[in-house]
Amino acid sequence: MLTEGARVEMRRCIKQPIPEIFAAWDAMKEAAEEHVRGDFVRAEALFRQADSPKVWEWLNSAWVGVTKNVVEMKPAGDTSVIPKSERDPDRNIAPHIRKAVLERDGYQCRYCGIPVVHADIRKIAAKLYPASVGWNNRDASKQHAGFQCLWLQFDHVEPHSHGGRSSTENVVISCALCNFGKDRFTLRQLHVEDPRLREPEHTGYDGLELLREFAVPKPRVPKAKKPAVDLCLSVQPAAGTERYFIPGAWVSSGYLLTPIIEGKSRWFKLSEEVKAEYAVRNGVGGCILVCHPKLLERRGINGALLLDTH
């Protein structure tokens, strides 16, 4: 906290980024590229590498007990909290505003400048690599450090509680620390420079958006009665069938659904001849599909590339 008579100095952000953050980003970016190339083992290892204890400590020491980030509790000329009835009713920021802000700022924190990644991408990575991309919403100690630190946020520069609008003029892209560590406080209280006075820096960070095509699509399958038994259990191969591991696949309402494979997603109706179970291979989550090879051929899938050798 600022002492009386102390010199007031503004800073760019609450806490200066450390080199390990950018090393984690490099590992995550390479992991995404390896996944696209089909090297799931290498991708899993890189995501695990990005789960850096030093990055976790850098972030969590600053977004727990955020009052310690305040430099001056009552700076002269600062704004004040206004009644809830006078605040912008759209506290959560409308989708079109979020889109415009992201297009303007890109995948980079406007405060500290580190790359950021949308939560959607983290969820995709966690589903594809559950062994290395852990995420527990109730326990920060069980959240992947890289995705936690680079978690894209939409930040109200002027706090919503002080009359800040949910507009493109008042909302900027930020990382987790610069948003949660800022909390309800003003820039003057934190002695942080207004990021809007600097032009957005377009450094080419892509937010790992190349993983978005591997998102599990919402099921769009024919209506069917719920099977009397769970057809996802006891997958013992019948005569003429093979076991295939499909990364990112899942089971819903008696169907196995796949992520995009060779341009489109597929579905398989489960039966006594077509069975499935959840599995993890080399840290990659997905499903084992047990069926006749011709079933994959009819759907344009090269089964030889998916044979389960475990």
Tab-separated table of C-alpha atoms in Angstrom:
chain	number	residue	atom	x	y	z
A	1	MET	CA	0.000	0.000	0.000
A	2	LEU	CA	1.239	3.506	-0.852
A	3	THR	CA	2.573	5.519	2.074
A	4	GLU	CA	1.854	9.222	2.520
A	5	GLY	CA	4.164	11.385	0.445
A	6	ALA	CA	5.388	8.504	-1.678
A	7	ARG	CA	5.944	9.120	-5.376
A	8	VAL	CA	3.124	7.881	-7.605
A	9	GLU	CA	4.343	5.681	-10.462
A	10	MET	CA	2.038	3.954	-12.894
A	11	ARG	CA	2.809	0.479	-14.142
A	12	ARG	CA	1.713	-1.366	-17.251
A	13	CYS	CA	0.215	-4.326	-15.383
A	14	ILE	CA	-0.254	-5.777	-11.915
A	15	LYS	CA	2.615	-8.241	-12.243
A	16	GLN	CA	5.367	-8.571	-14.828
A	17	PRO	CA	5.225	-11.818	-16.847
A	18	ILE	CA	8.012	-14.345	-16.311
A	19	PRO	CA	9.884	-16.219	-19.101
A	20	GLU	CA	8.257	-19.508	-18.087
A	21	ILE	CA	4.901	-18.177	-19.310
A	22	PHE	CA	6.184	-17.782	-22.845
A	23	ALA	CA	7.896	-21.179	-22.645
A	24	ALA	CA	4.543	-22.704	-21.679
A	25	TRP	CA	2.898	-20.916	-24.612
A	26	ASP	CA	5.527	-22.248	-27.018
A	27	ALA	CA	4.927	-25.791	-25.755
A	28	MET	CA	1.146	-25.431	-26.060
A	29	LYS	CA	1.393	-24.004	-29.569
A	30	GLU	CA	3.674	-26.841	-30.649
A	31	ALA	CA	1.334	-29.352	-28.994
A	32	ALA	CA	-1.605	-28.045	-31.017
A	33	GLU	CA	0.420	-28.276	-34.219
A	34	GLU	CA	1.526	-31.832	-33.399
A	35	HIS	CA	-2.092	-32.812	-32.771
A	36	VAL	CA	-3.094	-31.497	-36.181
A	37	ARG	CA	-0.239	-33.502	-37.719
A	38	GLY	CA	-1.456	-36.612	-35.918
A	39	ASP	CA	1.428	-37.060	-33.466
A	40	PHE	CA	-0.776	-37.450	-30.394
A	41	VAL	CA	2.010	-38.817	-28.193
A	42	ARG	CA	4.192	-35.781	-28.839
A	43	ALA	CA	1.225	-33.435	-28.362
A	44	GLU	CA	0.386	-35.031	-25.020
A	45	ALA	CA	3.976	-34.656	-23.815
A	46	LEU	CA	4.058	-30.974	-24.803
A	47	PHE	CA	0.775	-30.177	-23.066
A	48	ARG	CA	2.158	-31.860	-19.956
A	49	GLN	CA	5.341	-29.783	-20.259
A	50	ALA	CA	3.266	-26.583	-20.348
A	51	ASP	CA	1.747	-27.404	-16.952
A	52	SER	CA	4.529	-25.465	-15.241
A	53	PRO	CA	4.604	-25.131	-11.426
A	54	LYS	CA	6.405	-21.786	-11.767
A	55	VAL	CA	3.637	-20.447	-14.008
A	56	TRP	CA	0.992	-21.696	-11.577
A	57	GLU	CA	2.698	-19.978	-8.643
A	58	TRP	CA	3.158	-16.725	-10.599
A	59	LEU	CA	-0.565	-16.558	-11.287
A	60	ASN	CA	-2.111	-17.924	-8.113
A	61	SER	CA	-0.058	-15.776	-5.761
A	62	ALA	CA	-1.633	-12.705	-7.383
A	63	TRP	CA	-5.275	-13.669	-7.909
A	64	VAL	CA	-5.854	-14.954	-4.356
A	65	GLY	CA	-6.371	-12.170	-1.818
A	66	VAL	CA	-6.471	-9.530	-4.533
A	67	THR	CA	-6.507	-6.613	-2.092
A	68	LYS	CA	-2.714	-6.928	-1.926
A	69	ASN	CA	-2.612	-5.765	-5.568
A	70	VAL	CA	-3.979	-2.369	-4.527
A	71	VAL	CA	-1.341	0.376	-4.266
A	72	GLU	CA	-3.555	3.251	-3.117
A	73	MET	CA	-7.007	2.510	-1.695
A	74	LYS	CA	-8.437	6.043	-2.052
A	75	PRO	CA	-6.570	7.932	-4.789
A	76	ALA	CA	-7.535	11.529	-5.456
A	77	GLY	CA	-9.990	12.119	-8.288
A	78	ASP	CA	-10.975	8.465	-8.611
A	79	THR	CA	-14.425	7.172	-9.523
A	80	SER	CA	-16.681	5.594	-6.916
A	81	VAL	CA	-19.148	2.733	-6.672
A	82	ILE	CA	-22.604	3.613	-8.018
A	83	PRO	CA	-26.000	2.068	-7.122
A	84	LYS	CA	-26.815	-1.205	-8.900
A	85	SER	CA	-29.876	0.405	-10.468
A	86	GLU	CA	-27.599	2.802	-12.376
A	87	ARG	CA	-25.154	0.213	-13.706
A	88	ASP	CA	-25.083	-1.209	-17.222
A	89	PRO	CA	-27.603	-4.091	-17.140
A	90	ASP	CA	-25.422	-6.160	-19.508
A	91	ARG	CA	-22.716	-7.107	-17.007
A	92	ASN	CA	-21.742	-10.224	-18.987
A	93	ILE	CA	-20.981	-8.388	-22.264
A	94	ALA	CA	-23.046	-9.138	-25.375
A	95	PRO	CA	-21.696	-11.633	-27.944
A	96	HIS	CA	-21.352	-8.999	-30.677
A	97	ILE	CA	-19.286	-6.822	-28.320
A	98	ARG	CA	-17.037	-9.765	-27.443
A	99	LYS	CA	-16.528	-10.514	-31.120
A	100	ALA	CA	-15.640	-6.916	-31.951
A	101	VAL	CA	-13.223	-6.638	-29.017
A	102	LEU	CA	-11.479	-9.889	-29.963
A	103	GLU	CA	-11.160	-8.789	-33.589
A	104	ARG	CA	-9.621	-5.501	-32.450
A	105	ASP	CA	-7.271	-6.782	-29.725
A	106	GLY	CA	-6.422	-10.273	-30.940
A	107	TYR	CA	-5.293	-13.093	-28.662
A	108	GLN	CA	-3.062	-10.967	-26.446
A	109	CYS	CA	-3.571	-9.322	-23.067
A	110	ARG	CA	-3.861	-5.543	-23.476
A	111	TYR	CA	-2.247	-5.059	-20.066
A	112	CYS	CA	0.784	-7.355	-19.736
A	113	GLY	CA	1.017	-8.545	-23.355
A	114	ILE	CA	1.053	-12.325	-22.845
A	115	PRO	CA	-0.817	-14.559	-25.319
A	116	VAL	CA	-4.290	-15.734	-24.330
A	117	VAL	CA	-6.409	-18.766	-25.185
A	118	HIS	CA	-10.208	-19.028	-25.213
A	119	ALA	CA	-11.769	-21.372	-22.655
A	120	ASP	CA	-13.377	-23.294	-25.540
A	121	ILE	CA	-9.921	-24.338	-26.740
A	122	ARG	CA	-8.911	-25.444	-23.258
A	123	LYS	CA	-12.035	-27.611	-23.036
A	124	ILE	CA	-11.204	-29.219	-26.380
A	125	ALA	CA	-7.634	-29.928	-25.275
A	126	ALA	CA	-8.839	-31.330	-21.955
A	127	LYS	CA	-11.182	-33.719	-23.730
A	128	LEU	CA	-8.492	-34.826	-26.170
A	129	TYR	CA	-5.727	-35.081	-23.546
A	130	PRO	CA	-7.359	-35.631	-20.141
A	131	ALA	CA	-4.178	-37.068	-18.626
A	132	SER	CA	-2.114	-33.931	-19.268
A	133	VAL	CA	-4.679	-31.098	-19.440
A	134	GLY	CA	-6.368	-31.308	-16.064
A	135	TRP	CA	-9.104	-28.878	-15.085
A	136	ASN	CA	-11.166	-28.823	-11.904
A	137	ASN	CA	-13.498	-25.824	-11.712
A	138	ARG	CA	-13.583	-26.006	-7.911
A	139	ASP	CA	-9.887	-26.511	-7.241
A	140	ALA	CA	-7.356	-24.138	-8.813
A	141	SER	CA	-4.504	-26.420	-7.764
A	142	LYS	CA	-5.872	-29.019	-10.183
A	143	GLN	CA	-6.009	-26.712	-13.191
A	144	HIS	CA	-3.451	-26.883	-16.002
A	145	ALA	CA	-1.061	-23.996	-15.315
A	146	GLY	CA	-0.597	-22.971	-18.944
A	147	PHE	CA	-4.291	-22.838	-19.785
A	148	GLN	CA	-5.045	-21.233	-16.419
A	149	CYS	CA	-2.507	-18.443	-16.898
A	150	LEU	CA	-3.356	-17.787	-20.562
A	151	TRP	CA	-7.115	-17.896	-19.974
A	152	LEU	CA	-8.716	-15.249	-22.224
A	153	GLN	CA	-10.900	-12.733	-20.389
A	154	PHE	CA	-13.022	-9.743	-21.388
A	155	ASP	CA	-12.115	-7.023	-18.900
A	156	HIS	CA	-14.038	-3.875	-18.001
A	157	VAL	CA	-11.292	-1.225	-17.849
A	158	GLU	CA	-13.533	1.028	-15.781
A	159	PRO	CA	-15.164	-1.372	-13.300
A	160	HIS	CA	-18.804	-2.211	-13.919
A	161	SER	CA	-19.541	-1.262	-10.309
A	162	HIS	CA	-18.148	2.223	-10.981
A	163	GLY	CA	-20.354	2.788	-14.000
A	164	GLY	CA	-18.166	1.107	-16.598
A	165	ARG	CA	-20.110	0.129	-19.706
A	166	SER	CA	-20.023	-3.256	-21.414
A	167	SER	CA	-18.998	-1.573	-24.652
A	168	THR	CA	-16.132	-1.825	-27.111
A	169	GLU	CA	-14.827	1.444	-25.671
A	170	ASN	CA	-14.541	0.019	-22.146
A	171	VAL	CA	-13.837	-3.688	-22.686
A	172	VAL	CA	-10.426	-5.110	-23.583
A	173	ILE	CA	-8.906	-8.574	-23.921
A	174	SER	CA	-6.905	-9.599	-20.866
A	175	CYS	CA	-5.273	-12.636	-19.316
A	176	ALA	CA	-6.531	-14.316	-16.153
A	177	LEU	CA	-4.253	-12.463	-13.747
A	178	CYS	CA	-4.880	-9.019	-15.201
A	179	ASN	CA	-8.636	-9.606	-14.978
A	180	PHE	CA	-9.111	-11.545	-11.747
A	181	GLY	CA	-6.197	-9.790	-10.035
A	182	LYS	CA	-7.736	-6.435	-10.955
A	183	ASP	CA	-11.064	-7.592	-9.538
A	184	ARG	CA	-13.358	-4.681	-8.577
A	185	PHE	CA	-10.596	-2.104	-8.241
A	186	THR	CA	-9.880	0.882	-10.469
A	187	LEU	CA	-6.728	1.533	-12.454
A	188	ARG	CA	-5.878	4.387	-10.099
A	189	GLN	CA	-6.158	2.132	-7.065
A	190	LEU	CA	-3.865	-0.390	-8.728
A	191	HIS	CA	-1.570	2.246	-10.260
A	192	VAL	CA	-1.988	0.543	-13.641
A	193	GLU	CA	-1.842	2.481	-16.907
A	194	ASP	CA	-4.962	2.649	-19.055
A	195	PRO	CA	-4.351	0.049	-21.809
A	196	ARG	CA	-6.655	1.953	-24.155
A	197	LEU	CA	-4.008	4.668	-24.436
A	198	ARG	CA	-1.817	2.159	-26.303
A	199	GLU	CA	-2.689	0.693	-29.675
A	200	PRO	CA	-3.288	-3.093	-29.676
A	201	GLU	CA	-0.117	-5.040	-30.454
A	202	HIS	CA	-0.684	-7.628	-33.174
A	203	THR	CA	2.089	-10.154	-32.600
A	204	GLY	CA	0.575	-13.115	-34.416
A	205	TYR	CA	-0.625	-15.069	-31.380
A	206	ASP	CA	-3.365	-17.343	-32.694
A	207	GLY	CA	-5.005	-18.478	-29.453
A	208	LEU	CA	-4.474	-22.136	-30.506
A	209	GLU	CA	-7.607	-21.706	-32.621
A	210	LEU	CA	-6.426	-24.456	-34.977
A	211	LEU	CA	-7.730	-26.896	-32.338
A	212	ARG	CA	-11.279	-25.585	-32.690
A	213	GLU	CA	-11.981	-27.888	-35.635
A	214	PHE	CA	-11.428	-30.818	-33.270
A	215	ALA	CA	-14.238	-29.714	-30.977
A	216	VAL	CA	-16.841	-32.325	-30.194
A	217	PRO	CA	-19.871	-31.190	-32.217
A	218	LYS	CA	-23.325	-31.172	-30.711
A	219	PRO	CA	-25.000	-34.511	-31.404
A	220	ARG	CA	-27.254	-34.478	-34.449
A	221	VAL	CA	-28.420	-38.041	-34.717
A	222	PRO	CA	-31.744	-39.686	-35.553
A	223	LYS	CA	-34.179	-39.977	-32.675
A	224	ALA	CA	-34.051	-43.384	-31.098
A	225	LYS	CA	-35.408	-45.103	-28.047
A	226	LYS	CA	-33.011	-45.345	-25.167
A	227	PRO	CA	-31.391	-48.793	-25.253
A	228	ALA	CA	-32.495	-51.230	-22.573
A	229	VAL	CA	-28.859	-51.860	-21.637
A	230	ASP	CA	-25.775	-49.699	-21.737
A	231	LEU	CA	-24.290	-50.662	-25.078
A	232	CYS	CA	-21.083	-48.908	-24.124
A	233	LEU	CA	-20.040	-51.686	-21.743
A	234	SER	CA	-18.362	-55.072	-22.195
A	235	VAL	CA	-16.969	-54.576	-25.655
A	236	GLN	CA	-15.880	-58.075	-26.522
A	237	PRO	CA	-15.056	-58.385	-30.222
A	238	ALA	CA	-17.309	-60.742	-32.173
A	239	ALA	CA	-16.156	-62.808	-35.131
A	240	GLY	CA	-14.987	-60.640	-38.029
A	241	THR	CA	-14.822	-57.434	-35.993
A	242	GLU	CA	-11.863	-55.230	-35.140
A	243	ARG	CA	-11.107	-52.769	-32.346
A	244	TYR	CA	-10.527	-49.159	-33.404
A	245	PHE	CA	-9.450	-46.257	-31.208
A	246	ILE	CA	-11.036	-42.963	-32.297
A	247	PRO	CA	-9.502	-39.909	-30.526
A	248	GLY	CA	-12.092	-37.407	-29.305
A	249	ALA	CA	-15.079	-39.704	-29.951
A	250	TRP	CA	-17.922	-39.931	-27.417
A	251	VAL	CA	-21.147	-41.845	-26.788
A	252	SER	CA	-24.605	-40.275	-26.580
A	253	SER	CA	-28.117	-41.784	-26.615
A	254	GLY	CA	-27.027	-45.100	-28.080
A	255	TYR	CA	-24.688	-43.636	-30.708
A	256	LEU	CA	-20.933	-43.214	-30.982
A	257	LEU	CA	-20.104	-39.836	-32.494
A	258	THR	CA	-16.728	-38.817	-33.854
A	259	PRO	CA	-14.969	-35.472	-34.178
A	260	ILE	CA	-14.162	-34.311	-37.696
A	261	ILE	CA	-12.365	-37.066	-39.619
A	262	GLU	CA	-11.293	-36.337	-43.182
A	263	GLY	CA	-13.588	-33.340	-43.444
A	264	LYS	CA	-16.671	-34.399	-41.484
A	265	SER	CA	-17.917	-36.067	-38.316
A	266	ARG	CA	-19.639	-39.487	-38.337
A	267	TRP	CA	-21.996	-41.434	-36.117
A	268	PHE	CA	-22.382	-45.150	-35.445
A	269	LYS	CA	-25.534	-46.666	-33.973
A	270	LEU	CA	-24.575	-49.033	-31.163
A	271	SER	CA	-25.972	-52.566	-31.195
A	272	GLU	CA	-24.927	-56.136	-30.459
A	273	GLU	CA	-22.637	-55.930	-33.516
A	274	VAL	CA	-21.378	-52.377	-32.943
A	275	LYS	CA	-20.073	-51.586	-29.465
A	276	ALA	CA	-18.032	-48.847	-27.855
A	277	GLU	CA	-16.322	-47.853	-24.634
A	278	TYR	CA	-14.396	-44.842	-23.412
A	279	ALA	CA	-10.621	-45.211	-23.392
A	280	VAL	CA	-7.369	-43.280	-23.132
A	281	ARG	CA	-4.398	-44.117	-25.318
A	282	ASN	CA	-1.052	-42.414	-24.705
A	283	GLY	CA	-2.824	-39.679	-22.772
A	284	VAL	CA	-5.399	-39.057	-25.517
A	285	GLY	CA	-9.089	-39.476	-24.680
A	286	GLY	CA	-11.571	-41.091	-27.038
A	287	CYS	CA	-13.526	-44.289	-27.618
A	288	ILE	CA	-12.827	-47.854	-28.654
A	289	LEU	CA	-15.191	-48.832	-31.456
A	290	VAL	CA	-15.705	-52.538	-32.061
A	291	CYS	CA	-17.263	-53.279	-35.435
A	292	HIS	CA	-16.732	-54.955	-38.798
A	293	PRO	CA	-14.100	-53.175	-40.955
A	294	LYS	CA	-16.626	-52.669	-43.751
A	295	LEU	CA	-18.652	-50.363	-41.511
A	296	LEU	CA	-15.772	-47.889	-41.452
A	297	GLU	CA	-15.168	-48.329	-45.169
A	298	ARG	CA	-18.769	-47.362	-45.930
A	299	ARG	CA	-18.234	-44.149	-43.988
A	300	GLY	CA	-15.025	-43.302	-45.807
A	301	ILE	CA	-12.726	-43.963	-42.843
A	302	ASN	CA	-9.392	-45.743	-43.223
A	303	GLY	CA	-9.707	-48.243	-40.392
A	304	ALA	CA	-6.099	-49.393	-40.700
A	305	LEU	CA	-4.968	-46.044	-39.261
A	306	LEU	CA	-7.216	-46.432	-36.219
A	307	LEU	CA	-6.608	-50.056	-35.210
A	308	ASP	CA	-6.233	-50.380	-31.454
A	309	THR	CA	-3.052	-52.280	-30.652
A	310	HIS	CA	-3.419	-52.302	-26.858
